[in-house]
């Protein structure tokens, strides 16, 4: 299996363990506060059962914090976990000659970017900044940055110039640029339109802007007009729908896969043929 699959699997397992522990700690807090976990309301018109102590249970969940397998778990006011990212370098192992992910740092909302001092390997295996990037060091990069999109990008009211922008993407960019640029060799320009409009601006005015820094989803249409970096996050979306039982269990249940008119056509076809 590839290193990317193994790294993803390990991350999923660690986050699953922490999710279970978060729920367990909230339930333990309910028992400590004598909140009944058996008090349910009647099913609503959609068939869902509402937990009568849901508001109190939600508040307990938001106050959970502990040292988890995937890192420190701290819930935010909106009920989501405080964001945390691992900074990983995809390198070839000298012993096995196989590619693998190596953690070179991490980013947390409160502690910001923390690098662990490991050497970063660039494309091709070298540890020096590639010549193509060094050539760009001699000019000022014009970088488009969209509006606030937590935790990747947000604006700091007290900041000025490039310091107005903060967040995971901004911190990682500044760190990578520190080995090549100084703070005067790139200029962040805020973009107030949509992401597709920003990409169109980058594509049609490439002499004015060099790049865009944003957590943009990679689609076929977007990739046809601009170059993307390697994706840094993979998101899978799913949906849950309420399942209705149309027929009761019984002797005629085997008819349930098709409607009556479909069965009629099947029967007619059987006799005609």
mmCIF file of C-alpha atoms in Angstrom:
data_model
loop_
_atom_site.group_PDB
_atom_site.id
_atom_site.type_symbol
_atom_site.label_atom_id
_atom_site.label_comp_id
_atom_site.label_asym_id
_atom_site.label_seq_id
_atom_site.Cartn_x
_atom_site.Cartn_y
_atom_site.Cartn_z
ATOM 1 C CA UNK A 1 0.000 0.000 0.000
ATOM 2 C CA UNK A 2 1.130 3.557 -0.653
ATOM 3 C CA UNK A 3 2.456 5.787 2.111
ATOM 4 C CA UNK A 4 -0.409 8.196 1.498
ATOM 5 C CA UNK A 5 -3.020 5.497 2.129
ATOM 6 C CA UNK A 6 -1.252 4.334 5.293
ATOM 7 C CA UNK A 7 -0.948 7.905 6.596
ATOM 8 C CA UNK A 8 -4.628 8.572 5.888
ATOM 9 C CA UNK A 9 -5.677 5.319 7.572
ATOM 10 C CA UNK A 10 -3.611 6.109 10.671
ATOM 11 C CA UNK A 11 -5.146 9.583 10.855
ATOM 12 C CA UNK A 12 -8.679 8.219 10.523
ATOM 13 C CA UNK A 13 -8.103 5.643 13.278
ATOM 14 C CA UNK A 14 -6.621 8.246 15.620
ATOM 15 C CA UNK A 15 -9.468 10.719 15.050
ATOM 16 C CA UNK A 16 -12.056 7.946 15.455
ATOM 17 C CA UNK A 17 -10.553 6.971 18.812
ATOM 18 C CA UNK A 18 -10.619 10.590 19.972
ATOM 19 C CA UNK A 19 -14.220 11.006 18.795
ATOM 20 C CA UNK A 20 -15.276 7.983 20.848
ATOM 21 C CA UNK A 21 -13.385 9.283 23.885
ATOM 22 C CA UNK A 22 -15.004 12.718 23.470
ATOM 23 C CA UNK A 23 -18.462 11.145 23.507
ATOM 24 C CA UNK A 24 -17.550 8.897 26.441
ATOM 25 C CA UNK A 25 -16.270 11.839 28.496
ATOM 26 C CA UNK A 26 -19.455 13.803 27.765
ATOM 27 C CA UNK A 27 -21.599 10.844 28.850
ATOM 28 C CA UNK A 28 -19.508 10.504 32.023
ATOM 29 C CA UNK A 29 -20.106 14.200 32.723
ATOM 30 C CA UNK A 30 -23.848 13.608 32.246
ATOM 31 C CA UNK A 31 -23.806 10.847 34.842
ATOM 32 C CA UNK A 32 -21.817 13.044 37.235
ATOM 33 C CA UNK A 33 -24.359 15.877 36.859
ATOM 34 C CA UNK A 34 -27.291 13.429 37.159
ATOM 35 C CA UNK A 35 -28.508 14.161 33.645
ATOM 36 C CA UNK A 36 -30.774 11.338 32.528
ATOM 37 C CA UNK A 37 -29.663 9.699 29.294
ATOM 38 C CA UNK A 38 -32.929 7.760 29.047
ATOM 39 C CA UNK A 39 -35.225 10.760 28.808
ATOM 40 C CA UNK A 40 -36.393 10.901 25.184
ATOM 41 C CA UNK A 41 -39.262 12.683 23.499
ATOM 42 C CA UNK A 42 -41.753 11.056 21.168
ATOM 43 C CA UNK A 43 -40.700 10.701 17.504
ATOM 44 C CA UNK A 44 -41.433 13.805 15.450
ATOM 45 C CA UNK A 45 -43.171 13.831 12.055
ATOM 46 C CA UNK A 46 -39.941 12.808 10.338
ATOM 47 C CA UNK A 47 -39.475 9.819 12.584
ATOM 48 C CA UNK A 48 -36.539 11.245 14.492
ATOM 49 C CA UNK A 49 -36.307 10.870 18.256
ATOM 50 C CA UNK A 50 -35.215 14.043 20.035
ATOM 51 C CA UNK A 51 -33.087 13.877 23.177
ATOM 52 C CA UNK A 52 -34.806 16.068 25.757
ATOM 53 C CA UNK A 53 -31.536 16.902 27.512
ATOM 54 C CA UNK A 54 -29.861 17.669 24.196
ATOM 55 C CA UNK A 55 -28.991 21.275 25.054
ATOM 56 C CA UNK A 56 -27.206 20.303 28.273
ATOM 57 C CA UNK A 57 -25.427 17.402 26.582
ATOM 58 C CA UNK A 58 -24.273 19.745 23.793
ATOM 59 C CA UNK A 59 -22.866 22.194 26.351
ATOM 60 C CA UNK A 60 -20.941 19.382 28.017
ATOM 61 C CA UNK A 61 -19.490 18.312 24.675
ATOM 62 C CA UNK A 62 -18.283 21.851 24.018
ATOM 63 C CA UNK A 63 -16.362 21.864 27.300
ATOM 64 C CA UNK A 64 -14.454 18.648 26.631
ATOM 65 C CA UNK A 65 -10.655 18.867 26.410
ATOM 66 C CA UNK A 66 -7.986 16.172 26.778
ATOM 67 C CA UNK A 67 -4.737 14.869 25.296
ATOM 68 C CA UNK A 68 -5.924 12.549 22.526
ATOM 69 C CA UNK A 69 -4.266 10.077 20.164
ATOM 70 C CA UNK A 70 -4.451 12.527 17.240
ATOM 71 C CA UNK A 71 -3.276 15.448 19.353
ATOM 72 C CA UNK A 72 -4.762 17.753 21.935
ATOM 73 C CA UNK A 73 -8.563 17.776 21.711
ATOM 74 C CA UNK A 74 -10.193 21.119 22.510
ATOM 75 C CA UNK A 75 -13.767 21.879 21.495
ATOM 76 C CA UNK A 76 -14.732 25.376 20.302
ATOM 77 C CA UNK A 77 -17.820 27.439 21.084
ATOM 78 C CA UNK A 78 -19.531 26.325 17.867
ATOM 79 C CA UNK A 79 -19.121 22.656 18.818
ATOM 80 C CA UNK A 80 -16.280 21.844 16.424
ATOM 81 C CA UNK A 81 -12.804 20.723 17.395
ATOM 82 C CA UNK A 82 -10.090 23.346 17.508
ATOM 83 C CA UNK A 83 -8.263 22.917 14.178
ATOM 84 C CA UNK A 84 -4.906 21.162 14.076
ATOM 85 C CA UNK A 85 -2.796 20.223 11.054
ATOM 86 C CA UNK A 86 0.313 18.096 10.621
ATOM 87 C CA UNK A 87 2.919 19.462 8.206
ATOM 88 C CA UNK A 88 4.208 16.455 6.271
ATOM 89 C CA UNK A 89 6.991 15.980 3.728
ATOM 90 C CA UNK A 90 6.619 13.254 1.070
ATOM 91 C CA UNK A 91 10.122 11.786 0.761
ATOM 92 C CA UNK A 92 11.894 8.663 -0.475
ATOM 93 C CA UNK A 93 13.139 6.381 2.287
ATOM 94 C CA UNK A 94 16.880 5.717 1.885
ATOM 95 C CA UNK A 95 16.604 2.161 3.247
ATOM 96 C CA UNK A 96 13.452 0.789 1.607
ATOM 97 C CA UNK A 97 13.625 3.099 -1.445
ATOM 98 C CA UNK A 98 9.886 3.705 -1.022
ATOM 99 C CA UNK A 99 8.132 7.019 -0.585
ATOM 100 C CA UNK A 100 6.618 7.851 2.777
ATOM 101 C CA UNK A 101 5.257 10.801 4.715
ATOM 102 C CA UNK A 102 7.474 12.389 7.362
ATOM 103 C CA UNK A 103 6.022 14.852 9.860
ATOM 104 C CA UNK A 104 8.131 18.014 9.877
ATOM 105 C CA UNK A 105 5.843 20.219 11.950
ATOM 106 C CA UNK A 106 2.333 20.984 13.098
ATOM 107 C CA UNK A 107 -0.070 23.905 13.226
ATOM 108 C CA UNK A 108 -2.603 24.703 15.929
ATOM 109 C CA UNK A 109 -4.911 27.673 16.113
ATOM 110 C CA UNK A 110 -3.600 28.861 19.472
ATOM 111 C CA UNK A 111 0.088 27.846 19.111
ATOM 112 C CA UNK A 112 0.418 28.593 15.393
ATOM 113 C CA UNK A 113 3.104 26.926 13.262
ATOM 114 C CA UNK A 114 5.675 24.760 15.034
ATOM 115 C CA UNK A 115 8.407 23.089 12.978
ATOM 116 C CA UNK A 116 10.386 20.256 14.525
ATOM 117 C CA UNK A 117 13.711 21.017 12.833
ATOM 118 C CA UNK A 118 13.713 18.107 10.373
ATOM 119 C CA UNK A 119 15.198 18.758 6.934
ATOM 120 C CA UNK A 120 12.627 19.437 4.211
ATOM 121 C CA UNK A 121 13.213 17.601 0.926
ATOM 122 C CA UNK A 122 12.036 19.292 -2.262
ATOM 123 C CA UNK A 123 10.786 17.665 -5.439
ATOM 124 C CA UNK A 124 13.617 15.558 -6.825
ATOM 125 C CA UNK A 125 15.019 14.744 -3.396
ATOM 126 C CA UNK A 126 17.241 17.783 -2.909
ATOM 127 C CA UNK A 127 17.372 19.777 0.319
ATOM 128 C CA UNK A 128 18.153 23.082 -1.396
ATOM 129 C CA UNK A 129 15.459 25.348 -2.810
ATOM 130 C CA UNK A 130 15.048 24.477 -6.530
ATOM 131 C CA UNK A 131 16.609 26.899 -9.015
ATOM 132 C CA UNK A 132 13.227 27.746 -10.552
ATOM 133 C CA UNK A 133 11.971 29.020 -7.213
ATOM 134 C CA UNK A 134 15.196 30.890 -6.544
ATOM 135 C CA UNK A 135 14.730 32.747 -9.840
ATOM 136 C CA UNK A 136 11.383 34.028 -8.553
ATOM 137 C CA UNK A 137 13.109 35.311 -5.424
ATOM 138 C CA UNK A 138 14.472 38.170 -7.460
ATOM 139 C CA UNK A 139 11.015 39.611 -8.105
ATOM 140 C CA UNK A 140 8.115 40.645 -5.903
ATOM 141 C CA UNK A 141 5.338 38.041 -5.866
ATOM 142 C CA UNK A 142 1.785 39.346 -6.137
ATOM 143 C CA UNK A 143 -0.437 36.956 -4.163
ATOM 144 C CA UNK A 144 -4.236 36.993 -4.204
ATOM 145 C CA UNK A 145 -5.835 36.052 -0.869
ATOM 146 C CA UNK A 146 -9.619 35.604 -0.449
ATOM 147 C CA UNK A 147 -11.769 36.732 2.443
ATOM 148 C CA UNK A 148 -11.687 35.024 5.816
ATOM 149 C CA UNK A 149 -12.090 31.251 5.665
ATOM 150 C CA UNK A 150 -11.275 29.751 9.075
ATOM 151 C CA UNK A 151 -8.947 28.177 9.983
ATOM 152 C CA UNK A 152 -7.043 28.560 6.726
ATOM 153 C CA UNK A 153 -7.172 32.340 6.349
ATOM 154 C CA UNK A 154 -8.455 35.180 8.485
ATOM 155 C CA UNK A 155 -7.915 38.918 8.709
ATOM 156 C CA UNK A 156 -6.351 40.578 11.726
ATOM 157 C CA UNK A 157 -7.839 43.991 12.375
ATOM 158 C CA UNK A 158 -4.728 45.221 14.162
ATOM 159 C CA UNK A 159 -2.326 44.138 11.408
ATOM 160 C CA UNK A 160 -0.993 46.176 8.515
ATOM 161 C CA UNK A 161 0.168 45.118 5.060
ATOM 162 C CA UNK A 162 1.011 41.423 4.869
ATOM 163 C CA UNK A 163 0.564 41.135 8.641
ATOM 164 C CA UNK A 164 -3.185 41.669 8.214
ATOM 165 C CA UNK A 165 -3.455 38.050 7.044
ATOM 166 C CA UNK A 166 -3.113 35.018 9.324
ATOM 167 C CA UNK A 167 -4.156 31.373 9.447
ATOM 168 C CA UNK A 168 -2.754 27.988 8.518
ATOM 169 C CA UNK A 169 -2.169 28.703 4.810
ATOM 170 C CA UNK A 170 -0.611 32.073 5.548
ATOM 171 C CA UNK A 171 1.728 30.708 8.231
ATOM 172 C CA UNK A 172 2.891 27.808 6.034
ATOM 173 C CA UNK A 173 3.468 30.144 3.071
ATOM 174 C CA UNK A 174 5.484 32.574 5.197
ATOM 175 C CA UNK A 175 7.631 29.755 6.558
ATOM 176 C CA UNK A 176 8.353 28.307 3.116
ATOM 177 C CA UNK A 177 9.017 31.788 1.736
ATOM 178 C CA UNK A 178 11.380 32.680 4.591
ATOM 179 C CA UNK A 179 14.142 30.601 2.998
ATOM 180 C CA UNK A 180 13.818 32.486 -0.262
ATOM 181 C CA UNK A 181 12.014 35.785 0.230
ATOM 182 C CA UNK A 182 11.930 38.469 2.835
ATOM 183 C CA UNK A 183 8.680 40.127 3.895
ATOM 184 C CA UNK A 184 9.144 42.784 1.209
ATOM 185 C CA UNK A 185 9.327 40.303 -1.681
ATOM 186 C CA UNK A 186 5.688 39.297 -1.686
ATOM 187 C CA UNK A 187 2.498 41.296 -1.392
ATOM 188 C CA UNK A 188 -0.831 39.873 -0.247
ATOM 189 C CA UNK A 189 -3.839 41.417 -2.010
ATOM 190 C CA UNK A 190 -7.289 40.754 -0.570
ATOM 191 C CA UNK A 191 -9.848 39.389 -3.017
ATOM 192 C CA UNK A 192 -13.502 40.114 -2.211
ATOM 193 C CA UNK A 193 -15.186 38.142 -5.003
ATOM 194 C CA UNK A 194 -15.897 34.439 -5.406
ATOM 195 C CA UNK A 195 -13.166 31.843 -5.755
ATOM 196 C CA UNK A 196 -14.025 31.164 -9.403
ATOM 197 C CA UNK A 197 -13.777 34.895 -10.113
ATOM 198 C CA UNK A 198 -10.416 34.964 -8.342
ATOM 199 C CA UNK A 199 -9.109 32.114 -10.510
ATOM 200 C CA UNK A 200 -10.404 33.865 -13.622
ATOM 201 C CA UNK A 201 -8.556 37.024 -12.544
ATOM 202 C CA UNK A 202 -5.386 34.992 -12.025
ATOM 203 C CA UNK A 203 -5.749 33.308 -15.419
ATOM 204 C CA UNK A 204 -6.560 36.403 -17.472
ATOM 205 C CA UNK A 205 -4.217 38.810 -15.668
ATOM 206 C CA UNK A 206 -1.201 36.565 -15.062
ATOM 207 C CA UNK A 207 1.109 39.508 -15.641
ATOM 208 C CA UNK A 208 -0.477 41.287 -12.655
ATOM 209 C CA UNK A 209 -0.828 38.387 -10.206
ATOM 210 C CA UNK A 210 1.539 35.443 -9.746
ATOM 211 C CA UNK A 211 -0.507 33.137 -7.560
ATOM 212 C CA UNK A 212 -3.536 32.757 -5.317
ATOM 213 C CA UNK A 213 -3.424 31.404 -1.791
ATOM 214 C CA UNK A 214 -6.709 29.771 -0.789
ATOM 215 C CA UNK A 215 -8.267 26.429 0.286
ATOM 216 C CA UNK A 216 -9.871 25.900 -3.128
ATOM 217 C CA UNK A 217 -11.448 22.600 -4.190
ATOM 218 C CA UNK A 218 -9.827 21.138 -7.305
ATOM 219 C CA UNK A 219 -12.341 20.603 -10.122
ATOM 220 C CA UNK A 220 -11.783 19.764 -13.776
ATOM 221 C CA UNK A 221 -12.892 23.206 -14.949
ATOM 222 C CA UNK A 222 -10.632 24.995 -12.486
ATOM 223 C CA UNK A 223 -7.624 22.803 -13.258
ATOM 224 C CA UNK A 224 -7.981 23.510 -16.970
ATOM 225 C CA UNK A 225 -7.147 27.186 -16.447
ATOM 226 C CA UNK A 226 -4.560 27.316 -13.645
ATOM 227 C CA UNK A 227 -1.978 25.082 -11.979
ATOM 228 C CA UNK A 228 -2.724 23.711 -8.516
ATOM 229 C CA UNK A 229 -0.284 22.494 -5.887
ATOM 230 C CA UNK A 230 -0.602 18.941 -4.602
ATOM 231 C CA UNK A 231 -3.858 18.629 -2.689
ATOM 232 C CA UNK A 232 -3.331 19.062 1.045
ATOM 233 C CA UNK A 233 -6.697 17.761 2.186
ATOM 234 C CA UNK A 234 -9.151 15.184 0.890
ATOM 235 C CA UNK A 235 -12.833 15.549 1.807
ATOM 236 C CA UNK A 236 -15.513 12.930 1.207
ATOM 237 C CA UNK A 237 -19.121 14.030 1.410
ATOM 238 C CA UNK A 238 -22.014 11.715 2.208
ATOM 239 C CA UNK A 239 -25.691 12.025 2.938
ATOM 240 C CA UNK A 240 -28.081 10.349 5.359
ATOM 241 C CA UNK A 241 -31.763 9.889 4.538
ATOM 242 C CA UNK A 242 -34.612 8.471 6.557
ATOM 243 C CA UNK A 243 -35.551 4.958 5.437
ATOM 244 C CA UNK A 244 -39.268 4.186 5.352
ATOM 245 C CA UNK A 245 -40.635 0.654 5.501
ATOM 246 C CA UNK A 246 -43.324 0.503 2.820
ATOM 247 C CA UNK A 247 -44.511 -3.018 3.557
ATOM 248 C CA UNK A 248 -44.616 -5.156 6.652
ATOM 249 C CA UNK A 249 -42.788 -8.427 6.941
ATOM 250 C CA UNK A 250 -44.985 -11.232 5.679
ATOM 251 C CA UNK A 251 -45.750 -13.811 3.031
ATOM 252 C CA UNK A 252 -45.866 -11.302 0.144
ATOM 253 C CA UNK A 253 -42.719 -9.387 1.030
ATOM 254 C CA UNK A 254 -40.848 -10.810 -1.972
ATOM 255 C CA UNK A 255 -43.025 -8.562 -4.202
ATOM 256 C CA UNK A 256 -41.598 -5.403 -2.569
ATOM 257 C CA UNK A 257 -38.567 -4.883 -4.901
ATOM 258 C CA UNK A 258 -40.891 -3.786 -7.775
ATOM 259 C CA UNK A 259 -44.133 -1.853 -8.050
ATOM 260 C CA UNK A 260 -47.310 -3.675 -9.089
ATOM 261 C CA UNK A 261 -47.190 -2.293 -12.649
ATOM 262 C CA UNK A 262 -43.628 -3.578 -13.104
ATOM 263 C CA UNK A 263 -44.683 -7.039 -11.919
ATOM 264 C CA UNK A 264 -47.624 -6.904 -14.352
ATOM 265 C CA UNK A 265 -45.313 -6.193 -17.279
ATOM 266 C CA UNK A 266 -43.058 -9.074 -16.211
ATOM 267 C CA UNK A 267 -46.012 -11.471 -16.084
ATOM 268 C CA UNK A 268 -47.342 -10.356 -19.478
ATOM 269 C CA UNK A 269 -43.895 -10.667 -21.021
ATOM 270 C CA UNK A 270 -43.580 -14.186 -19.561
ATOM 271 C CA UNK A 271 -46.819 -15.399 -21.202
ATOM 272 C CA UNK A 272 -46.269 -13.580 -24.507
ATOM 273 C CA UNK A 273 -42.775 -14.936 -24.952
#
